[in-house]
Coordinates of C-alpha atoms in Angstrom, one line a residue:
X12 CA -13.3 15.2 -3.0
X13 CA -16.7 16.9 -3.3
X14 CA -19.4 15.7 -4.4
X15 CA -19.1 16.9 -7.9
X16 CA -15.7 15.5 -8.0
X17 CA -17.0 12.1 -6.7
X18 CA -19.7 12.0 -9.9
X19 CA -15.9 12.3 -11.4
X20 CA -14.6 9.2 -10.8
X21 CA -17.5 7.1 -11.1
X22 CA -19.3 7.3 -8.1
X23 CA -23.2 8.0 -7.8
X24 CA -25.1 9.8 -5.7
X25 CA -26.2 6.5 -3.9
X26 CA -22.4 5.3 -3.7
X27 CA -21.3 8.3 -2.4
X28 CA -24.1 9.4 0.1
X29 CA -22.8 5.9 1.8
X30 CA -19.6 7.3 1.9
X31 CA -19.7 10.9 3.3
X32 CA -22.2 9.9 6.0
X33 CA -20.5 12.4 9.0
X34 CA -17.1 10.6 10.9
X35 CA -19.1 11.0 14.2
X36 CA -20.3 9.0 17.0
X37 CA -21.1 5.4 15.6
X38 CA -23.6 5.0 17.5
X39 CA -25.8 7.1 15.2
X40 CA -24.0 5.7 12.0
X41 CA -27.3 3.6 11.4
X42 CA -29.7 7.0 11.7
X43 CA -29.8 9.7 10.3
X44 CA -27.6 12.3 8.8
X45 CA -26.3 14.6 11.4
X46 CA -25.5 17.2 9.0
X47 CA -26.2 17.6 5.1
X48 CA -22.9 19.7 4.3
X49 CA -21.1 18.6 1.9
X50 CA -17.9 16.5 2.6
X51 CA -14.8 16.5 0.9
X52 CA -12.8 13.0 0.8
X53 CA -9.3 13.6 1.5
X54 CA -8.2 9.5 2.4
X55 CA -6.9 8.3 -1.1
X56 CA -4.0 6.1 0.9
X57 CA -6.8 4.3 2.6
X58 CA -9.0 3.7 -1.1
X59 CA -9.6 5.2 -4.2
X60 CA -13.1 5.7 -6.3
X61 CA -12.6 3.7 -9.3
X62 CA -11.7 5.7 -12.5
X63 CA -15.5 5.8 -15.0
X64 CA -13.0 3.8 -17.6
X65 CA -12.6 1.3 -15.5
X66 CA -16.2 1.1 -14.4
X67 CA -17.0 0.7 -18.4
X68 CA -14.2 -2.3 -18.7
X69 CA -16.1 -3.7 -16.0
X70 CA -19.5 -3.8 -16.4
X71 CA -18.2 -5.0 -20.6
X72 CA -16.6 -7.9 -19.5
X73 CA -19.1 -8.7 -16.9
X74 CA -21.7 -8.4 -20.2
X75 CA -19.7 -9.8 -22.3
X76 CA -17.0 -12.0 -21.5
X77 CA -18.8 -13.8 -18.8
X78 CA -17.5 -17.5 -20.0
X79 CA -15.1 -19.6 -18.1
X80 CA -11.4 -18.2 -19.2
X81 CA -10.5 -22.0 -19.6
X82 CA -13.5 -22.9 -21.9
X83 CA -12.8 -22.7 -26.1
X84 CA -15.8 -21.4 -26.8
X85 CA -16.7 -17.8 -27.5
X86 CA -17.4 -16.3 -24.6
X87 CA -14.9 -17.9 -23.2
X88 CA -12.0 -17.6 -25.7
X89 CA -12.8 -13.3 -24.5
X90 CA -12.5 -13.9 -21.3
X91 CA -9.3 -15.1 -21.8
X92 CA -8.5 -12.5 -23.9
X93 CA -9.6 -9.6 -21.6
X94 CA -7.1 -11.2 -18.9
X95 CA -4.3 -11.5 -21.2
X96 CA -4.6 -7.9 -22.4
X97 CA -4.7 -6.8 -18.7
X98 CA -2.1 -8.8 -17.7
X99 CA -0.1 -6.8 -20.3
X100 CA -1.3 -3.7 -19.7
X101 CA 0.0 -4.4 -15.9
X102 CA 3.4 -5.8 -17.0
X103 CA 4.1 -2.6 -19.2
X104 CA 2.7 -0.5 -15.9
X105 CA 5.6 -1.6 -13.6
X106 CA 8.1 -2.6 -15.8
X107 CA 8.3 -6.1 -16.7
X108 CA 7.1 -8.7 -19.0
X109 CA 3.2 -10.3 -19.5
X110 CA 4.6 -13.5 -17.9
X111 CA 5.9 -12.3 -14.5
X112 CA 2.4 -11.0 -13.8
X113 CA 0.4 -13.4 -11.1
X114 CA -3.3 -12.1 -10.4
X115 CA -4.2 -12.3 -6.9
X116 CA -7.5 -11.2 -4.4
X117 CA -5.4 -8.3 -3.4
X118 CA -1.7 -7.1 -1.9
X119 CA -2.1 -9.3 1.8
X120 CA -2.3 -12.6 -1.0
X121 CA 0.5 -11.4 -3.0
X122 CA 2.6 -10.1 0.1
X123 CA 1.6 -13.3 1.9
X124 CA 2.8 -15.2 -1.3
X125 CA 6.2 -14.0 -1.6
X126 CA 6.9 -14.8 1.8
X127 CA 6.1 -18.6 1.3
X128 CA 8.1 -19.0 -2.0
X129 CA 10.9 -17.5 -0.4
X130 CA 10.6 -19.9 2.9
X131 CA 10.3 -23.1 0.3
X132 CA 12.9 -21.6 -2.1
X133 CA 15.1 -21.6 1.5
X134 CA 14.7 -25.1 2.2
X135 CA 14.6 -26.7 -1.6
X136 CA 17.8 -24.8 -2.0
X137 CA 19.9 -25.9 1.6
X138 CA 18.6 -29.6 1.2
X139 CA 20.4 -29.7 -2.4
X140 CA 23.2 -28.0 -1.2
X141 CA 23.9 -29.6 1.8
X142 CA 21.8 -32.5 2.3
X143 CA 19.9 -31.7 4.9
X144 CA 16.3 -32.9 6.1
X145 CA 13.6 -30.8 5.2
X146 CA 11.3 -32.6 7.2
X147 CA 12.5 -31.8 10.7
X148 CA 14.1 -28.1 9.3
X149 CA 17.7 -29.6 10.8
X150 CA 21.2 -29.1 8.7
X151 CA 23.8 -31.3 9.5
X152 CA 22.8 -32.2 12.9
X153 CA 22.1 -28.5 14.0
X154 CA 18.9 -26.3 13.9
X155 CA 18.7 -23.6 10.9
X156 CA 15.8 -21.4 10.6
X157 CA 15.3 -19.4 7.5
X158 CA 16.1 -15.6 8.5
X159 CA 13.7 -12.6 7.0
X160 CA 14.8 -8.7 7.2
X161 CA 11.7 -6.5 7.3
X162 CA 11.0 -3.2 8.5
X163 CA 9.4 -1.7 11.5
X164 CA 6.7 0.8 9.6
X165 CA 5.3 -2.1 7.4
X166 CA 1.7 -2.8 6.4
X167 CA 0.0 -5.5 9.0
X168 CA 0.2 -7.7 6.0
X169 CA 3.7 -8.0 6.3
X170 CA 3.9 -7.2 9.8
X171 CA 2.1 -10.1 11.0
X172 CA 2.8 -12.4 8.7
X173 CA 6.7 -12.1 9.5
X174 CA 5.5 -12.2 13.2
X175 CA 3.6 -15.1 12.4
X176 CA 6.3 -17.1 11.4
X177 CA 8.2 -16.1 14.0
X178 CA 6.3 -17.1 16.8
X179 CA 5.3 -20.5 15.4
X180 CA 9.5 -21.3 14.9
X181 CA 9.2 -21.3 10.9
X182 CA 11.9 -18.4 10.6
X183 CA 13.4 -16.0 12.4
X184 CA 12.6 -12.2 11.7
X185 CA 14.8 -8.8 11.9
X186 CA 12.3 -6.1 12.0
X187 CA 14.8 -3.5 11.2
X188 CA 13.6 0.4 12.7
X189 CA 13.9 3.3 10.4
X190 CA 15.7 6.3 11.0
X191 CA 14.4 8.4 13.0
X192 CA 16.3 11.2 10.7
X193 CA 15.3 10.4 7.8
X194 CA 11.9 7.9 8.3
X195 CA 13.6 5.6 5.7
X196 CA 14.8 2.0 6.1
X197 CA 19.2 2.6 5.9
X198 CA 20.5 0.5 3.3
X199 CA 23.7 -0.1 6.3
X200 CA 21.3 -1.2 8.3
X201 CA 19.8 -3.8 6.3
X202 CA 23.7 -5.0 5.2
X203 CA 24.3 -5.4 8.4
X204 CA 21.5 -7.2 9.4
X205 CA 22.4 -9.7 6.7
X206 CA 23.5 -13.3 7.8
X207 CA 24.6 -16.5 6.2
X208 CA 20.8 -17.8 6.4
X209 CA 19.1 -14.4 5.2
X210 CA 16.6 -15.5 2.7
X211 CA 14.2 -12.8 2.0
X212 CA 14.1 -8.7 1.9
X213 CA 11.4 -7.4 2.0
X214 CA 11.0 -3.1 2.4
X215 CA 8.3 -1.7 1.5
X216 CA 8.5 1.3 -1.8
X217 CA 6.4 4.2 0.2
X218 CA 5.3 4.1 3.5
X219 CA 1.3 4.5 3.8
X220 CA 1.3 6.8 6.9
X221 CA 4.3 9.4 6.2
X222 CA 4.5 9.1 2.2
X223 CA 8.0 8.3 2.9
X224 CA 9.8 6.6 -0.1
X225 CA 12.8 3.9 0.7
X226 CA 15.9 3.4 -0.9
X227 CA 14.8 0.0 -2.9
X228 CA 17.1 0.1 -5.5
X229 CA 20.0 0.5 -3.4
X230 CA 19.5 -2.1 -0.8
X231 CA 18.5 -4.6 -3.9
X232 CA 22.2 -3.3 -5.1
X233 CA 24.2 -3.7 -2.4
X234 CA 22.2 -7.1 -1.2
X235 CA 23.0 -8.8 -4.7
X236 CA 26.5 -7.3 -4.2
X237 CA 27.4 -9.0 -0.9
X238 CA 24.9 -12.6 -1.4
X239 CA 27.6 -14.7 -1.0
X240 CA 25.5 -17.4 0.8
X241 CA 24.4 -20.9 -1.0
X242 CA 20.8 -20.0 -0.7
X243 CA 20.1 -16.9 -2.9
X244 CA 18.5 -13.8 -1.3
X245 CA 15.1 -13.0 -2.7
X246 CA 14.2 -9.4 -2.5
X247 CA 10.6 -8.2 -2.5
X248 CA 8.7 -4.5 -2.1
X249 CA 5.5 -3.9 -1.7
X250 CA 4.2 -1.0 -3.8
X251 CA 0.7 -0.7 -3.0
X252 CA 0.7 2.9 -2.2
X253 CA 3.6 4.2 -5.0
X254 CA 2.0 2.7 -8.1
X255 CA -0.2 5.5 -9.7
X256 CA 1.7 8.2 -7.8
X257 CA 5.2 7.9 -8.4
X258 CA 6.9 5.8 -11.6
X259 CA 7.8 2.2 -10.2
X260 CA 10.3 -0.4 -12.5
X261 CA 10.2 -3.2 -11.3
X262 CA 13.4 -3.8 -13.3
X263 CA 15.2 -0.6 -12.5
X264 CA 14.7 -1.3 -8.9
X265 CA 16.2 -4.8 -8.9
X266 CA 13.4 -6.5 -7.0
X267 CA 12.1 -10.5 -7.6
X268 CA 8.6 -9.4 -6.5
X269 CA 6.7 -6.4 -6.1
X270 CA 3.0 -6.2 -5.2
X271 CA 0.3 -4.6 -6.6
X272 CA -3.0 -3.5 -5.0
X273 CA -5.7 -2.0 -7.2
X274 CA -7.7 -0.1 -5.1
X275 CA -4.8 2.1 -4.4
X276 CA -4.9 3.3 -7.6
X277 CA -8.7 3.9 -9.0
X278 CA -9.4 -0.1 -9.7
X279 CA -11.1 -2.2 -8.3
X280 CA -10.3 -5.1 -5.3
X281 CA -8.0 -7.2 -6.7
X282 CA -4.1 -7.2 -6.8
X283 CA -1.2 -8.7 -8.6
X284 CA 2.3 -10.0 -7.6
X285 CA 4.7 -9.3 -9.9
X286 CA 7.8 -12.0 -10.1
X287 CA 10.6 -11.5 -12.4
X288 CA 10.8 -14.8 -14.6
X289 CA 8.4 -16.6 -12.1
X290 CA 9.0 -20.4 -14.4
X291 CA 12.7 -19.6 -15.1
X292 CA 14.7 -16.9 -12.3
X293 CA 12.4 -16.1 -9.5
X294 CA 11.1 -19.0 -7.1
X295 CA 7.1 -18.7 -6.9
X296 CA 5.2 -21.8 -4.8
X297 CA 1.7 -22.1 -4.7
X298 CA -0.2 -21.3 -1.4
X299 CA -3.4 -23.0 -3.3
X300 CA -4.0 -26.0 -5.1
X301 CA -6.9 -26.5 -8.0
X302 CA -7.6 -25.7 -11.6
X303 CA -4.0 -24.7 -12.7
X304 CA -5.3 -21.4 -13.4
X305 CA -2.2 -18.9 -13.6
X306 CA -0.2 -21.2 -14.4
X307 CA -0.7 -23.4 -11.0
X308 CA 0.8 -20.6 -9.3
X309 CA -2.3 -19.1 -8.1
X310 CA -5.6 -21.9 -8.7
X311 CA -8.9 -20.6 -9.2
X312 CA -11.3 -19.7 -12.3
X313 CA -10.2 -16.0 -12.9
X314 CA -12.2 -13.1 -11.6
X315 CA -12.7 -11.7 -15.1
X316 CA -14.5 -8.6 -14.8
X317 CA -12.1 -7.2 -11.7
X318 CA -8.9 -8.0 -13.9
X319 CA -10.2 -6.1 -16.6
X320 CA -10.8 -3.5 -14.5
X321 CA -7.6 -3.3 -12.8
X322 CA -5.5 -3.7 -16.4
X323 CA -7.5 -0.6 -17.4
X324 CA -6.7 1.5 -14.6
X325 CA -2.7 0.5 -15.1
X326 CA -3.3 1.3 -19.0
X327 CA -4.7 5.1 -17.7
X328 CA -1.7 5.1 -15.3
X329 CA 1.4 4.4 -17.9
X330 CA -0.6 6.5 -20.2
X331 CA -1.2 9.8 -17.5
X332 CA 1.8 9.4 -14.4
X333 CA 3.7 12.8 -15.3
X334 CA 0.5 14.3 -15.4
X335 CA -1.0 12.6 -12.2
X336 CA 1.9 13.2 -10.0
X337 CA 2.1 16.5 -10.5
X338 CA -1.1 17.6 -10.1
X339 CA -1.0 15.0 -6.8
X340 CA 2.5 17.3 -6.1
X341 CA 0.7 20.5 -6.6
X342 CA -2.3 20.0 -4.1
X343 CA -0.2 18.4 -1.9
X344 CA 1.9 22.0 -1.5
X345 CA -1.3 24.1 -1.7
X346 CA -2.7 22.2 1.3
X347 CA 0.8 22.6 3.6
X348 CA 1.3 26.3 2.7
X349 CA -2.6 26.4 3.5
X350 CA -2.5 24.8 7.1
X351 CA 0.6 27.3 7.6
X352 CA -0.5 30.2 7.1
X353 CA -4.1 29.3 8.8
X354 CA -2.4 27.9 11.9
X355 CA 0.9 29.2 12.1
X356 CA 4.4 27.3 12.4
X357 CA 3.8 27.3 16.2
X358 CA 0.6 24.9 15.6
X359 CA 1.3 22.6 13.2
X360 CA 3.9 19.8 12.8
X361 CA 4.3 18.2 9.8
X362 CA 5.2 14.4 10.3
X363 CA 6.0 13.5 6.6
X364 CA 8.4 16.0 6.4
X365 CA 12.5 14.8 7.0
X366 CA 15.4 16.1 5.8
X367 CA 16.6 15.2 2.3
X368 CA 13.7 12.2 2.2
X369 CA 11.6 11.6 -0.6
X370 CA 8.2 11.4 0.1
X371 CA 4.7 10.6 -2.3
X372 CA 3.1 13.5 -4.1
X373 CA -0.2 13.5 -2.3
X374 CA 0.6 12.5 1.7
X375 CA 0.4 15.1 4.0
X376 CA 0.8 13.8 7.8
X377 CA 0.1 16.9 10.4
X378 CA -0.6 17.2 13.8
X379 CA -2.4 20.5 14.9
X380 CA -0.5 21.1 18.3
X381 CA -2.4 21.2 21.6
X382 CA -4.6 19.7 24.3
X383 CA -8.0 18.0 23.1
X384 CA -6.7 18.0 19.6
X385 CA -6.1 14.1 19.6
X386 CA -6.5 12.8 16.3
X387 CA -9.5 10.8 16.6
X388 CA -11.5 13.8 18.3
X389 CA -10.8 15.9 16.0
X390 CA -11.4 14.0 12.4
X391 CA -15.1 13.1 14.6
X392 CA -16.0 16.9 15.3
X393 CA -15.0 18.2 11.8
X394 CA -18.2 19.1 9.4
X395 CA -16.4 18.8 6.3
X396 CA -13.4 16.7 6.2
X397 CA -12.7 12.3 5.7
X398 CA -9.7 12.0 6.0
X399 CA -8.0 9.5 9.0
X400 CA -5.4 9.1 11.9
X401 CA -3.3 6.2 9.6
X402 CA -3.9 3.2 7.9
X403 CA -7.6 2.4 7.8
X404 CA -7.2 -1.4 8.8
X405 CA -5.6 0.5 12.1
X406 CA -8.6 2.3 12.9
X407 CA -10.2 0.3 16.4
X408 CA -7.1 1.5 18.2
X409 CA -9.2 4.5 19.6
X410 CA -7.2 7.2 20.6
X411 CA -3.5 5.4 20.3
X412 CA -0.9 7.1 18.3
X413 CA 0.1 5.2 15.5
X414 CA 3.2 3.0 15.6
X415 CA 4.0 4.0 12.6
X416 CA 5.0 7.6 13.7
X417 CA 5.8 6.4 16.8
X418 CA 8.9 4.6 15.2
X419 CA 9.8 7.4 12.9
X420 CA 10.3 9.3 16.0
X421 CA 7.8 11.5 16.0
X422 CA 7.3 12.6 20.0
X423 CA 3.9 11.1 21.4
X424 CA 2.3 14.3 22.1
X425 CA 2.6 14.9 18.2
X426 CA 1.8 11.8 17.2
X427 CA -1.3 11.3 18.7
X428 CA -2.8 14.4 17.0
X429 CA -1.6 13.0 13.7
X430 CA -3.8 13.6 10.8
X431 CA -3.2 11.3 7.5
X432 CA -4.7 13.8 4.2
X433 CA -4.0 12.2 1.4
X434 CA -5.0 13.7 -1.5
X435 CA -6.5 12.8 -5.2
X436 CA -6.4 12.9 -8.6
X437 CA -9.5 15.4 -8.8
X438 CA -8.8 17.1 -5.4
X439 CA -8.9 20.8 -6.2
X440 CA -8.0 24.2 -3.9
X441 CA -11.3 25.0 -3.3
X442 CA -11.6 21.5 -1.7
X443 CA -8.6 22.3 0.4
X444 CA -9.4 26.0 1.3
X445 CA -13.2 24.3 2.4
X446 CA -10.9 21.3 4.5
X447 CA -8.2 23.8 6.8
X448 CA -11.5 26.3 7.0
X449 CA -13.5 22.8 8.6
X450 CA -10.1 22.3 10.8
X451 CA -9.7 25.9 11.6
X452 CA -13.3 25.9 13.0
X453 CA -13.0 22.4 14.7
X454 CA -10.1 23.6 16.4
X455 CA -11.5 26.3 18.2
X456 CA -14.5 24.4 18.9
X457 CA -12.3 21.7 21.0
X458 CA -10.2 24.6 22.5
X459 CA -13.5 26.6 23.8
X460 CA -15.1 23.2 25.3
X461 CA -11.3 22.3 26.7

C-alpha cells in the first residue's frame, strides 16, 4: 500500500510515517529515516488500516454516545443503541443471530473463552451423568481428563493455551499435524483422533501463514455424526483471518463458536465470539466476573466507540465481499505471475500453493531460492517492501523458519527464505510491479555481497 493508498483507508501522514519507517537494523529504529522512498505495505494478515467509515463511527460515538451503556439516560440509552446495532450488523456478517454475538478485547479472549466453556461444559455434563466429583476431576474411582483435538499450524492463542492445559493436567491435548499434501487438517484424522472423553474441536477456517482454508464444515459433519459420547462435543474455528476475505456462515459450517478479530478486517482492536444460542444450545462460562455486562458472559462497561467501529466494518464487509475477494483474488495472481516471470520457476517456490487446496484470496507465501536469501535478511535489505516471514506475534525468532511451514512440509532450506505478502483491499499493480522490482534488486544485492 502506498502512501496514497494509505490516505485511503484512513491513515494520515503522521500515522503512516510511523508505519513505513525502513524494516532495517533496530538499532537505528529510534533515528532517523534511512531512506525517504516510499514503502508499500504488503502485511494485511498481520493488521489492517481501519476503513475511513469506520474511523467516522468511531470518533461519533466517542462524541456522542459517550454515556455508560447501562445508564437510562440519553447519552446512555445511544450507547446502548450503537452496541446493539453493531452487534447486529456482526450477527448478519457471519451468519447468525444478534444474541449469539459476545464482544470481547480481541480473538486470544474469545479463543481463550471457548476453551474454558468447553472444559466446564465437560465436567457439569460427566458429574450429572455419572456422578462423579468435580472437585478432585475423578469418575468413578478412576482419573478422566477432558480431551481437546487441535491442530499443529494454529495461532499461539490456541496453541498455547491447549499447551497450557496440558502441562498443568487440566486436559489432555491431540495436536493433530496437517498434511503435508494438502496443508489442511484431514477430516479422518480428526475422526480418528476422536475418543469417548473428546470434548472440544477446535480447527482453525484459514491458516495465517499459507492462506490455506480447512475443511470445517466437514469435520463439524462427520463429528456431530459419530458423537455418541454422554458429554457433547463442542466444535469451535477460529476465523480471524477468513472474515472479510472469504464468505464465512457460521451456520452453514456447523460450528458452536467462531471467533472474530477486528483488526483483520479494517476495524479496530476488539473482537467477538460468536456462540450459537449461547443461553439456550451452546455452553458459554464466564472467565470474568462484574457488572453483568453481556449478559454476564463477558463483565465489563462496554468499549463503545471500538464496537461501533467494528459493527461498521462487518456492515461494509456483508455489504462489499464479492467485490472484495475478488479484487484480493486478482492482485493476488498479478503478484505470483509477477515474481515468475521476474525470477523464474527455478527461483521461486511458492509455499501456499498444494494440490486441490483452497487457499485465501490475498496470501501469497514465497521463498526466493538461494544462499543469503533467509527471510529475515532479505524483508531488512529491501527499500520498498513490509511485508514479513509469518505471523507478526512470531517475529523475535530471528532467523528460524516458521513452524508453521515447517509442518506443512515445506523443506527447511525453503522455509527459511519464506516470505508472507499478503495483500489489500487498495493494493494495486503498480504497487506490486514497485514490490518484485524492490526484491529483484535486493536479491542481487545479497547474491553480489554473498
Amino acid at each position: 500500500m502506498s502512501e496514497k493508498a494509505a490516505s485511503s483507508v484512513g491513515l494520515d501522514q503522521t500515522s503512516w510515517d510511523n508505519v513505513s519507517q525502513p524494516v532495517g537494523d533496530l538499532e537505528n529504529v529510534a533515528g532517523p529515516a534511512v531512506d525517504a522512498v516510499e514503502r508499500i505495505y504488503m502485511d494485511y494478515n498481520a493488521t489492517t488500516p481501519m476503513e475511513p467509515e469506520v474511523i467516522r463511527a468511531i470518533t461519533d460515538a466517542l462524541s456522542d454516545a459517550w454515556g455508560n451503556p447501562s445508564s437510562t439516560y440519553l447519552p446512555g440509552l445511544k450507547a446502548k443503541d450503537i452496541i446493539n446495532q453493531a452487534r447486529d450488523s456482526i450477527a448478519k456478517m457471519v451468519g447468525g443471530r444478534a444474541t449469539d454475538i459476545i464482544f470481547t478485547s480481541g480473538g486470544t479472549e474469545a479463543n481463550n473463552m471457548v476453551f474454558h466453556s468447553a472444559l466446564e461444559h465437560f465436567w457439569k455434563s460427566r458429574v450429572v451423568a455419572e456422578g462423579g466429583r468435580e472437585e478432585n476431576r475423578q469418575l468413578n474411582g478412576n482419573k478422566v481428563l477432558p480431551h481437546i483435538i487441535t491442530s499443529n499450524v494454529e495461532h499461539d492463542s490456541i496453541k498455547l493455551t491447549a499447551e497450557h492445559l496440558s502441562k498443568t493436567g487440566r486436559a489432555d491435548v491431540t495436536f493433530l499435524p496437517v498434511s503435508k499434501l494438502t496443508g489442511r487438517v484431514e477430516v479422518e484424522d480428526v475422526m480418528a483422533a476422536m475418543r469417548p472423553n473428546t470434548c472440544l474441536v477446535s480447527v482453525m477456517l484459514a491458516n495465517n501463514e499459507t492462506g490455506v482454508i480447512m475443511p470445517i464444515r466437514e469435520i463439524c459433519q462427520k463429528v456431530r455424526a459419530a458423537n455418541r459420547s454422554s458429554s457433547r462435543i463442542l466444535l469451535h474455528t477460529d476465523a480471524a483471518q477468513a472474515i472479510g476475505k472469504i464468505k464465512v456462515d457460521a451456520q452453514d459450517l456447523g460450528v458452536d463458536y467462531l471467533t472474530i478479530v477486528g483488526h483483520k478486517f479494517y476495524a479496530p482492536r476488539i473482537g467477538a465470539l460468536y456462540a450459537n444460542g449461547p443461553e439456550t444450545t451452546t455452553p458459554v462460562y464466564p472467565m470474568l466476573f462484574g457488572g453483568g455486562q453481556e449478559r454476564n458472559f463477558r463483565p465489563g462497561t462496554e468499549n463503545t466507540a471500538m464496537i461501533a467501529g467494528l459493527g461498521k466494518a462487518a456492515e461494509l464487509v456483508t455489504a462489499n465481499l464479492a467485490e472484495y475477494e475478488a479484487c484480493l483474488l486478482k492482485i493476488k495472481l498479478y503478484l505470483e505471475q509477477k515474481l515468475l516471470a521476474v525470477f523464474g520457476k527455478d527461483k521461486i517456490r511458492f509455499n501456499s500453493h498444494f494440490p486441490g487446496t483452497d487457499t485465501l484470496p490475498n496470501t501469497c507465501n514465497v521463498s526466493i531460492v538461494g544462499q543469503g536469501l533467509k527471510g529475515h535478511r532479505v524483508l531488512s535489505t529491501c527499500k520498498r517492501l513490509l511485508a514479513s516471514v509469518g505471523a507478526a506475534c512470531h517475529s523475535d525468532r530471528g532467523d528460524q523458519p516458521s513452524p508453521i511451514l515447517l509442518n506443512c512440509g515445506i523443506p527447511y532450506h525453503v522455509a527459511v527464505n519464506a516470505l508472507r505478502i499478503s495483500v489489500g483491499r487498495t493494493t494495486t499493480q503498480q504497487d506490486v510491479d514497485i514490490v518484485v522490482e524492490d526484491l529483484r534488486d535486493t536479491m542481487e544485492e545479497l547474491e553480489q555481497m554473498n
